[in-house]
mmCIF file with all atom_site columns, C-alpha atoms in Angstrom:
data_model
loop_
_atom_site.group_PDB
_atom_site.id
_atom_site.type_symbol
_atom_site.label_atom_id
_atom_site.label_alt_id
_atom_site.label_comp_id
_atom_site.label_asym_id
_atom_site.label_entity_id
_atom_site.label_seq_id
_atom_site.pdbx_PDB_ins_code
_atom_site.Cartn_x
_atom_site.Cartn_y
_atom_site.Cartn_z
_atom_site.occupancy
_atom_site.B_iso_or_equiv
_atom_site.pdbx_formal_charge
_atom_site.auth_seq_id
_atom_site.auth_comp_id
_atom_site.auth_asym_id
_atom_site.auth_atom_id
_atom_site.pdbx_PDB_model_num
ATOM 1   C CA . MET A 1 1   ? 113.812 150.399 59.889 1.00 0.00 ? 27  MET A CA 1
ATOM 2   C CA . LYS A 1 2   ? 112.707 150.866 63.484 1.00 0.00 ? 28  LYS A CA 1
ATOM 3   C CA . LYS A 1 3   ? 108.904 151.428 62.050 1.00 0.00 ? 29  LYS A CA 1
ATOM 4   C CA . LEU A 1 4   ? 108.993 148.518 60.658 1.00 0.00 ? 30  LEU A CA 1
ATOM 5   C CA . PHE A 1 5   ? 109.915 146.157 63.653 1.00 0.00 ? 31  PHE A CA 1
ATOM 6   C CA . PHE A 1 6   ? 107.637 147.675 65.635 1.00 0.00 ? 32  PHE A CA 1
ATOM 7   C CA . ILE A 1 7   ? 104.588 147.781 63.076 1.00 0.00 ? 33  ILE A CA 1
ATOM 8   C CA . VAL A 1 8   ? 105.195 143.876 62.715 1.00 0.00 ? 34  VAL A CA 1
ATOM 9   C CA . ALA A 1 9   ? 105.948 143.521 66.531 1.00 0.00 ? 35  ALA A CA 1
ATOM 10  C CA . LEU A 1 10  ? 102.954 145.184 67.437 1.00 0.00 ? 36  LEU A CA 1
ATOM 11  C CA . THR A 1 11  ? 100.992 142.998 64.856 1.00 0.00 ? 37  THR A CA 1
ATOM 12  C CA . THR A 1 12  ? 102.180 140.152 66.196 1.00 0.00 ? 38  THR A CA 1
ATOM 13  C CA . ALA A 1 13  ? 100.957 140.910 69.624 1.00 0.00 ? 39  ALA A CA 1
ATOM 14  C CA . SER A 1 14  ? 97.739  141.574 68.439 1.00 0.00 ? 40  SER A CA 1
ATOM 15  C CA . PHE A 1 15  ? 97.406  138.113 67.388 1.00 0.00 ? 41  PHE A CA 1
ATOM 16  C CA . ALA A 1 16  ? 98.828  136.994 70.138 1.00 0.00 ? 42  ALA A CA 1
ATOM 17  C CA . GLY A 1 17  ? 95.482  138.400 72.546 1.00 0.00 ? 43  GLY A CA 1
ATOM 18  C CA . PHE A 1 18  ? 93.544  135.708 70.461 1.00 0.00 ? 44  PHE A CA 1
ATOM 19  C CA . ALA A 1 19  ? 95.685  132.648 71.077 1.00 0.00 ? 45  ALA A CA 1
ATOM 20  C CA . GLN A 1 20  ? 94.235  129.834 72.759 1.00 0.00 ? 46  GLN A CA 1
ATOM 21  C CA . ASP A 1 21  ? 94.917  126.564 74.805 1.00 0.00 ? 47  ASP A CA 1
ATOM 22  C CA . LYS A 1 22  ? 94.828  123.993 72.687 1.00 0.00 ? 48  LYS A CA 1
ATOM 23  C CA . SER A 1 23  ? 97.440  121.683 70.704 1.00 0.00 ? 49  SER A CA 1
ATOM 24  C CA . ALA A 1 24  ? 99.075  123.439 67.893 1.00 0.00 ? 50  ALA A CA 1
ATOM 25  C CA . GLU A 1 25  ? 96.632  121.746 65.187 1.00 0.00 ? 51  GLU A CA 1
ATOM 26  C CA . THR A 1 26  ? 94.009  122.890 66.893 1.00 0.00 ? 52  THR A CA 1
ATOM 27  C CA . LYS A 1 27  ? 94.204  126.023 67.633 1.00 0.00 ? 53  LYS A CA 1
ATOM 28  C CA . LYS A 1 28  ? 93.316  129.564 66.049 1.00 0.00 ? 54  LYS A CA 1
ATOM 29  C CA . LEU A 1 29  ? 96.458  131.199 66.000 1.00 0.00 ? 55  LEU A CA 1
ATOM 30  C CA . ASN A 1 30  ? 99.828  129.489 65.653 1.00 0.00 ? 56  ASN A CA 1
ATOM 31  C CA . PHE A 1 31  ? 103.307 131.385 65.214 1.00 0.00 ? 57  PHE A CA 1
ATOM 32  C CA . SER A 1 32  ? 106.512 129.259 64.006 1.00 0.00 ? 58  SER A CA 1
ATOM 33  C CA . VAL A 1 33  ? 110.492 130.044 63.820 1.00 0.00 ? 59  VAL A CA 1
ATOM 34  C CA . GLY A 1 34  ? 111.861 129.013 60.777 1.00 0.00 ? 60  GLY A CA 1
ATOM 35  C CA . VAL A 1 35  ? 114.861 128.474 58.181 1.00 0.00 ? 61  VAL A CA 1
ATOM 36  C CA . GLU A 1 36  ? 114.879 129.369 54.698 1.00 0.00 ? 62  GLU A CA 1
ATOM 37  C CA . ALA A 1 37  ? 117.264 128.240 52.049 1.00 0.00 ? 63  ALA A CA 1
ATOM 38  C CA . GLN A 1 38  ? 116.735 130.011 48.453 1.00 0.00 ? 64  GLN A CA 1
ATOM 39  C CA . LEU A 1 39  ? 118.577 129.554 45.330 1.00 0.00 ? 65  LEU A CA 1
ATOM 40  C CA . PRO A 1 40  ? 118.320 132.364 43.096 1.00 0.00 ? 66  PRO A CA 1
ATOM 41  C CA . ILE A 1 41  ? 117.216 131.734 39.405 1.00 0.00 ? 67  ILE A CA 1
ATOM 42  C CA . GLY A 1 42  ? 116.865 133.621 36.256 1.00 0.00 ? 68  GLY A CA 1
ATOM 43  C CA . ASP A 1 43  ? 119.345 136.814 36.087 1.00 0.00 ? 69  ASP A CA 1
ATOM 44  C CA . PHE A 1 44  ? 119.052 137.257 39.735 1.00 0.00 ? 70  PHE A CA 1
ATOM 45  C CA . ALA A 1 45  ? 121.806 133.951 39.938 1.00 0.00 ? 71  ALA A CA 1
ATOM 46  C CA . ASP A 1 46  ? 124.161 135.914 37.443 1.00 0.00 ? 72  ASP A CA 1
ATOM 47  C CA . GLY A 1 47  ? 125.390 138.068 39.935 1.00 0.00 ? 73  GLY A CA 1
ATOM 48  C CA . TYR A 1 48  ? 124.133 136.033 43.029 1.00 0.00 ? 74  TYR A CA 1
ATOM 49  C CA . GLY A 1 49  ? 124.312 132.602 45.182 1.00 0.00 ? 75  GLY A CA 1
ATOM 50  C CA . PHE A 1 50  ? 122.620 130.469 47.508 1.00 0.00 ? 76  PHE A CA 1
ATOM 51  C CA . GLY A 1 51  ? 120.814 132.718 49.953 1.00 0.00 ? 77  GLY A CA 1
ATOM 52  C CA . ILE A 1 52  ? 120.438 131.445 53.974 1.00 0.00 ? 78  ILE A CA 1
ATOM 53  C CA . GLY A 1 53  ? 118.158 133.421 56.712 1.00 0.00 ? 79  GLY A CA 1
ATOM 54  C CA . GLY A 1 54  ? 115.401 133.256 58.961 1.00 0.00 ? 80  GLY A CA 1
ATOM 55  C CA . THR A 1 55  ? 111.894 133.918 59.690 1.00 0.00 ? 81  THR A CA 1
ATOM 56  C CA . VAL A 1 56  ? 108.953 134.557 61.556 1.00 0.00 ? 82  VAL A CA 1
ATOM 57  C CA . GLN A 1 57  ? 105.524 133.992 61.066 1.00 0.00 ? 83  GLN A CA 1
ATOM 58  C CA . ALA A 1 58  ? 101.575 133.874 62.679 1.00 0.00 ? 84  ALA A CA 1
ATOM 59  C CA . ASP A 1 59  ? 99.155  131.857 61.146 1.00 0.00 ? 85  ASP A CA 1
ATOM 60  C CA . TYR A 1 60  ? 95.481  132.527 62.072 1.00 0.00 ? 86  TYR A CA 1
ATOM 61  C CA . ARG A 1 61  ? 92.707  130.093 61.112 1.00 0.00 ? 87  ARG A CA 1
ATOM 62  C CA . VAL A 1 62  ? 89.718  131.519 59.589 1.00 0.00 ? 88  VAL A CA 1
ATOM 63  C CA . ALA A 1 63  ? 87.422  128.895 58.063 1.00 0.00 ? 89  ALA A CA 1
ATOM 64  C CA . ASP A 1 64  ? 88.199  125.056 58.051 1.00 0.00 ? 90  ASP A CA 1
ATOM 65  C CA . GLN A 1 65  ? 90.762  125.015 55.895 1.00 0.00 ? 91  GLN A CA 1
ATOM 66  C CA . ILE A 1 66  ? 91.758  128.021 55.508 1.00 0.00 ? 92  ILE A CA 1
ATOM 67  C CA . ASP A 1 67  ? 94.478  130.430 57.554 1.00 0.00 ? 93  ASP A CA 1
ATOM 68  C CA . LEU A 1 68  ? 95.691  133.937 57.221 1.00 0.00 ? 94  LEU A CA 1
ATOM 69  C CA . THR A 1 69  ? 99.481  134.503 56.937 1.00 0.00 ? 95  THR A CA 1
ATOM 70  C CA . LEU A 1 70  ? 102.084 137.047 58.152 1.00 0.00 ? 96  LEU A CA 1
ATOM 71  C CA . ASN A 1 71  ? 105.525 136.698 57.571 1.00 0.00 ? 97  ASN A CA 1
ATOM 72  C CA . ALA A 1 72  ? 108.524 139.017 57.908 1.00 0.00 ? 98  ALA A CA 1
ATOM 73  C CA . GLY A 1 73  ? 112.427 137.718 58.047 1.00 0.00 ? 99  GLY A CA 1
ATOM 74  C CA . TYR A 1 74  ? 115.917 138.222 57.123 1.00 0.00 ? 100 TYR A CA 1
ATOM 75  C CA . ILE A 1 75  ? 117.355 136.512 54.525 1.00 0.00 ? 101 ILE A CA 1
ATOM 76  C CA . THR A 1 76  ? 121.084 136.873 52.864 1.00 0.00 ? 102 THR A CA 1
ATOM 77  C CA . PHE A 1 77  ? 122.311 136.383 49.618 1.00 0.00 ? 103 PHE A CA 1
ATOM 78  C CA . SER A 1 78  ? 125.979 136.085 48.748 1.00 0.00 ? 104 SER A CA 1
ATOM 79  C CA . GLY A 1 79  ? 127.816 138.041 45.781 1.00 0.00 ? 105 GLY A CA 1
ATOM 80  C CA . LYS A 1 80  ? 129.927 136.722 42.787 1.00 0.00 ? 106 LYS A CA 1
ATOM 81  C CA . THR A 1 81  ? 132.117 136.985 40.709 1.00 0.00 ? 107 THR A CA 1
ATOM 82  C CA . ILE A 1 82  ? 131.564 138.612 37.711 1.00 0.00 ? 108 ILE A CA 1
ATOM 83  C CA . ASP A 1 83  ? 133.526 138.275 34.670 1.00 0.00 ? 109 ASP A CA 1
ATOM 84  C CA . LEU A 1 84  ? 133.270 141.319 31.875 1.00 0.00 ? 110 LEU A CA 1
ATOM 85  C CA . GLY A 1 85  ? 136.589 139.485 30.265 1.00 0.00 ? 111 GLY A CA 1
ATOM 86  C CA . VAL A 1 86  ? 138.628 142.954 30.419 1.00 0.00 ? 112 VAL A CA 1
ATOM 87  C CA . ILE A 1 87  ? 137.467 143.507 34.479 1.00 0.00 ? 113 ILE A CA 1
ATOM 88  C CA . SER A 1 88  ? 136.020 141.879 36.597 1.00 0.00 ? 114 SER A CA 1
ATOM 89  C CA . PHE A 1 89  ? 134.243 143.036 40.254 1.00 0.00 ? 115 PHE A CA 1
ATOM 90  C CA . LYS A 1 90  ? 132.424 141.027 43.200 1.00 0.00 ? 116 LYS A CA 1
ATOM 91  C CA . ASN A 1 91  ? 129.310 141.484 43.957 1.00 0.00 ? 117 ASN A CA 1
ATOM 92  C CA . ASP A 1 92  ? 128.531 142.353 47.746 1.00 0.00 ? 118 ASP A CA 1
ATOM 93  C CA . ALA A 1 93  ? 125.858 139.861 49.463 1.00 0.00 ? 119 ALA A CA 1
ATOM 94  C CA . LEU A 1 94  ? 122.599 141.253 49.589 1.00 0.00 ? 120 LEU A CA 1
ATOM 95  C CA . GLY A 1 95  ? 120.230 140.744 52.572 1.00 0.00 ? 121 GLY A CA 1
ATOM 96  C CA . LEU A 1 96  ? 116.503 141.420 52.346 1.00 0.00 ? 122 LEU A CA 1
ATOM 97  C CA . ILE A 1 97  ? 113.460 141.871 54.386 1.00 0.00 ? 123 ILE A CA 1
ATOM 98  C CA . PRO A 1 98  ? 110.664 140.499 53.181 1.00 0.00 ? 124 PRO A CA 1
ATOM 99  C CA . VAL A 1 99  ? 107.206 141.580 55.440 1.00 0.00 ? 125 VAL A CA 1
ATOM 100 C CA . LEU A 1 100 ? 104.468 139.384 53.625 1.00 0.00 ? 126 LEU A CA 1
ATOM 101 C CA . ALA A 1 101 ? 100.984 138.727 54.710 1.00 0.00 ? 127 ALA A CA 1
ATOM 102 C CA . GLY A 1 102 ? 98.838  135.899 52.791 1.00 0.00 ? 128 GLY A CA 1
ATOM 103 C CA . ALA A 1 103 ? 96.608  132.884 52.734 1.00 0.00 ? 129 ALA A CA 1
ATOM 104 C CA . LYS A 1 104 ? 97.096  129.066 53.575 1.00 0.00 ? 130 LYS A CA 1
ATOM 105 C CA . TYR A 1 105 ? 94.390  126.191 52.132 1.00 0.00 ? 131 TYR A CA 1
ATOM 106 C CA . HIS A 1 106 ? 94.746  123.115 53.572 1.00 0.00 ? 132 HIS A CA 1
ATOM 107 C CA . PHE A 1 107 ? 93.511  120.098 51.364 1.00 0.00 ? 133 PHE A CA 1
ATOM 108 C CA . SER A 1 108 ? 94.390  117.944 53.980 1.00 0.00 ? 134 SER A CA 1
ATOM 109 C CA . ASP A 1 109 ? 95.376  117.763 57.798 1.00 0.00 ? 135 ASP A CA 1
ATOM 110 C CA . ASN A 1 110 ? 99.393  117.677 56.320 1.00 0.00 ? 136 ASN A CA 1
ATOM 111 C CA . ILE A 1 111 ? 98.974  119.333 52.971 1.00 0.00 ? 137 ILE A CA 1
ATOM 112 C CA . TYR A 1 112 ? 98.274  123.001 51.890 1.00 0.00 ? 138 TYR A CA 1
ATOM 113 C CA . ALA A 1 113 ? 98.988  125.528 49.337 1.00 0.00 ? 139 ALA A CA 1
ATOM 114 C CA . SER A 1 114 ? 100.137 128.850 50.219 1.00 0.00 ? 140 SER A CA 1
ATOM 115 C CA . ALA A 1 115 ? 100.332 132.847 48.649 1.00 0.00 ? 141 ALA A CA 1
ATOM 116 C CA . GLN A 1 116 ? 101.747 135.176 50.148 1.00 0.00 ? 142 GLN A CA 1
ATOM 117 C CA . LEU A 1 117 ? 102.517 139.259 48.907 1.00 0.00 ? 143 LEU A CA 1
ATOM 118 C CA . GLY A 1 118 ? 103.830 142.411 50.231 1.00 0.00 ? 144 GLY A CA 1
ATOM 119 C CA . LEU A 1 119 ? 107.482 144.017 50.359 1.00 0.00 ? 145 LEU A CA 1
ATOM 120 C CA . SER A 1 120 ? 110.722 143.617 50.602 1.00 0.00 ? 146 SER A CA 1
ATOM 121 C CA . PHE A 1 121 ? 113.483 145.529 51.364 1.00 0.00 ? 147 PHE A CA 1
ATOM 122 C CA . ALA A 1 122 ? 117.133 145.851 50.808 1.00 0.00 ? 148 ALA A CA 1
ATOM 123 C CA . SER A 1 123 ? 118.893 146.073 54.317 1.00 0.00 ? 149 SER A CA 1
ATOM 124 C CA . GLY A 1 124 ? 121.788 148.618 52.345 1.00 0.00 ? 150 GLY A CA 1
ATOM 125 C CA . SER A 1 125 ? 121.667 152.244 52.943 1.00 0.00 ? 151 SER A CA 1
ATOM 126 C CA . GLY A 1 126 ? 119.373 154.244 50.110 1.00 0.00 ? 152 GLY A CA 1
ATOM 127 C CA . SER A 1 127 ? 117.362 150.688 49.486 1.00 0.00 ? 153 SER A CA 1
ATOM 128 C CA . GLY A 1 128 ? 113.903 150.865 48.888 1.00 0.00 ? 154 GLY A CA 1
ATOM 129 C CA . SER A 1 129 ? 110.918 148.898 48.977 1.00 0.00 ? 155 SER A CA 1
ATOM 130 C CA . ASN A 1 130 ? 110.245 146.203 46.177 1.00 0.00 ? 156 ASN A CA 1
ATOM 131 C CA . PHE A 1 131 ? 106.446 144.489 45.799 1.00 0.00 ? 157 PHE A CA 1
ATOM 132 C CA . THR A 1 132 ? 106.835 140.761 46.473 1.00 0.00 ? 158 THR A CA 1
ATOM 133 C CA . TYR A 1 133 ? 104.971 137.716 45.844 1.00 0.00 ? 159 TYR A CA 1
ATOM 134 C CA . ALA A 1 134 ? 105.718 134.006 47.007 1.00 0.00 ? 160 ALA A CA 1
ATOM 135 C CA . PRO A 1 135 ? 103.314 130.949 45.705 1.00 0.00 ? 161 PRO A CA 1
ATOM 136 C CA . GLY A 1 136 ? 104.157 127.520 47.269 1.00 0.00 ? 162 GLY A CA 1
ATOM 137 C CA . ILE A 1 137 ? 103.060 124.116 48.337 1.00 0.00 ? 163 ILE A CA 1
ATOM 138 C CA . GLY A 1 138 ? 103.862 122.783 52.284 1.00 0.00 ? 164 GLY A CA 1
ATOM 139 C CA . PHE A 1 139 ? 103.575 120.157 53.987 1.00 0.00 ? 165 PHE A CA 1
ATOM 140 C CA . LYS A 1 140 ? 102.952 120.084 58.237 1.00 0.00 ? 166 LYS A CA 1
ATOM 141 C CA . PHE A 1 141 ? 103.814 117.063 60.495 1.00 0.00 ? 167 PHE A CA 1
ATOM 142 C CA . SER A 1 142 ? 102.908 117.697 63.987 1.00 0.00 ? 168 SER A CA 1
ATOM 143 C CA . LYS A 1 143 ? 104.865 120.532 64.877 1.00 0.00 ? 169 LYS A CA 1
ATOM 144 C CA . ILE A 1 144 ? 107.130 120.722 61.974 1.00 0.00 ? 170 ILE A CA 1
ATOM 145 C CA . ASP A 1 145 ? 106.300 122.741 58.681 1.00 0.00 ? 171 ASP A CA 1
ATOM 146 C CA . VAL A 1 146 ? 108.092 122.450 55.521 1.00 0.00 ? 172 VAL A CA 1
ATOM 147 C CA . LEU A 1 147 ? 107.141 124.651 52.407 1.00 0.00 ? 173 LEU A CA 1
ATOM 148 C CA . ALA A 1 148 ? 108.696 124.459 48.972 1.00 0.00 ? 174 ALA A CA 1
ATOM 149 C CA . LYS A 1 149 ? 108.026 127.995 47.389 1.00 0.00 ? 175 LYS A CA 1
ATOM 150 C CA . TYR A 1 150 ? 108.984 130.472 44.099 1.00 0.00 ? 176 TYR A CA 1
ATOM 151 C CA . THR A 1 151 ? 109.463 134.170 45.334 1.00 0.00 ? 177 THR A CA 1
ATOM 152 C CA . GLY A 1 152 ? 109.426 136.660 42.452 1.00 0.00 ? 178 GLY A CA 1
ATOM 153 C CA . ILE A 1 153 ? 110.477 140.391 44.013 1.00 0.00 ? 179 ILE A CA 1
ATOM 154 C CA . SER A 1 154 ? 109.907 143.341 41.539 1.00 0.00 ? 180 SER A CA 1
ATOM 155 C CA . ALA A 1 155 ? 112.638 145.436 40.484 1.00 0.00 ? 181 ALA A CA 1
ATOM 156 C CA . THR A 1 156 ? 113.858 148.577 38.930 1.00 0.00 ? 182 THR A CA 1
ATOM 157 C CA . GLY A 1 157 ? 115.204 146.838 35.384 1.00 0.00 ? 183 GLY A CA 1
ATOM 158 C CA . GLY A 1 158 ? 113.560 142.847 35.774 1.00 0.00 ? 184 GLY A CA 1
ATOM 159 C CA . SER A 1 159 ? 112.541 141.062 38.625 1.00 0.00 ? 185 SER A CA 1
ATOM 160 C CA . LEU A 1 160 ? 114.708 138.854 41.577 1.00 0.00 ? 186 LEU A CA 1
ATOM 161 C CA . ASN A 1 161 ? 113.553 135.290 41.114 1.00 0.00 ? 187 ASN A CA 1
ATOM 162 C CA . THR A 1 162 ? 114.131 132.434 43.570 1.00 0.00 ? 188 THR A CA 1
ATOM 163 C CA . VAL A 1 163 ? 113.221 128.598 44.373 1.00 0.00 ? 189 VAL A CA 1
ATOM 164 C CA . GLY A 1 164 ? 112.970 127.814 48.143 1.00 0.00 ? 190 GLY A CA 1
ATOM 165 C CA . VAL A 1 165 ? 112.763 125.813 50.805 1.00 0.00 ? 191 VAL A CA 1
ATOM 166 C CA . ARG A 1 166 ? 111.475 127.188 54.701 1.00 0.00 ? 192 ARG A CA 1
ATOM 167 C CA . ALA A 1 167 ? 111.689 124.681 57.721 1.00 0.00 ? 193 ALA A CA 1
ATOM 168 C CA . ALA A 1 168 ? 110.099 125.812 60.794 1.00 0.00 ? 194 ALA A CA 1
ATOM 169 C CA . TYR A 1 169 ? 109.237 124.753 64.059 1.00 0.00 ? 195 TYR A CA 1
ATOM 170 C CA . THR A 1 170 ? 105.348 125.659 64.698 1.00 0.00 ? 196 THR A CA 1
ATOM 171 C CA . PHE A 1 171 ? 104.084 126.739 68.990 1.00 0.00 ? 197 PHE A CA 1
#
């Protein structure tokens, strides 16, 4: 886990070297800190409830309408009680650490499409990593960035799917 955070910090620091002193709308490198709310769907919703967390993201402008993105954070989902008739049990909360890279395509100054790929790490002991993808549509107004997205996480025996919103402050 320490290695993961070190890699994210090193990458973010590397991006910072390219930062220019311009407004958030015109500079090549932007950072954002956001709050995420996610709602499990499909089979994932049977065992887990609402998810909330925070993320940090770096956006690097590579062309007129295209940004490359690097995103990392922590999201926790509440466990639900599962009743099997004879017995019932409550799932523990599930913590996920997504680390994603991707791109944004800006249709206009305010509207963009986003696609990210990467890994999500469960925060429990002995947990591994799972392939994660997250397409979405976003709206940016001044320093506020709001993204509606679908997230799919490949897991043993199926997938964990959510729909969610990220609201972030860009600097």
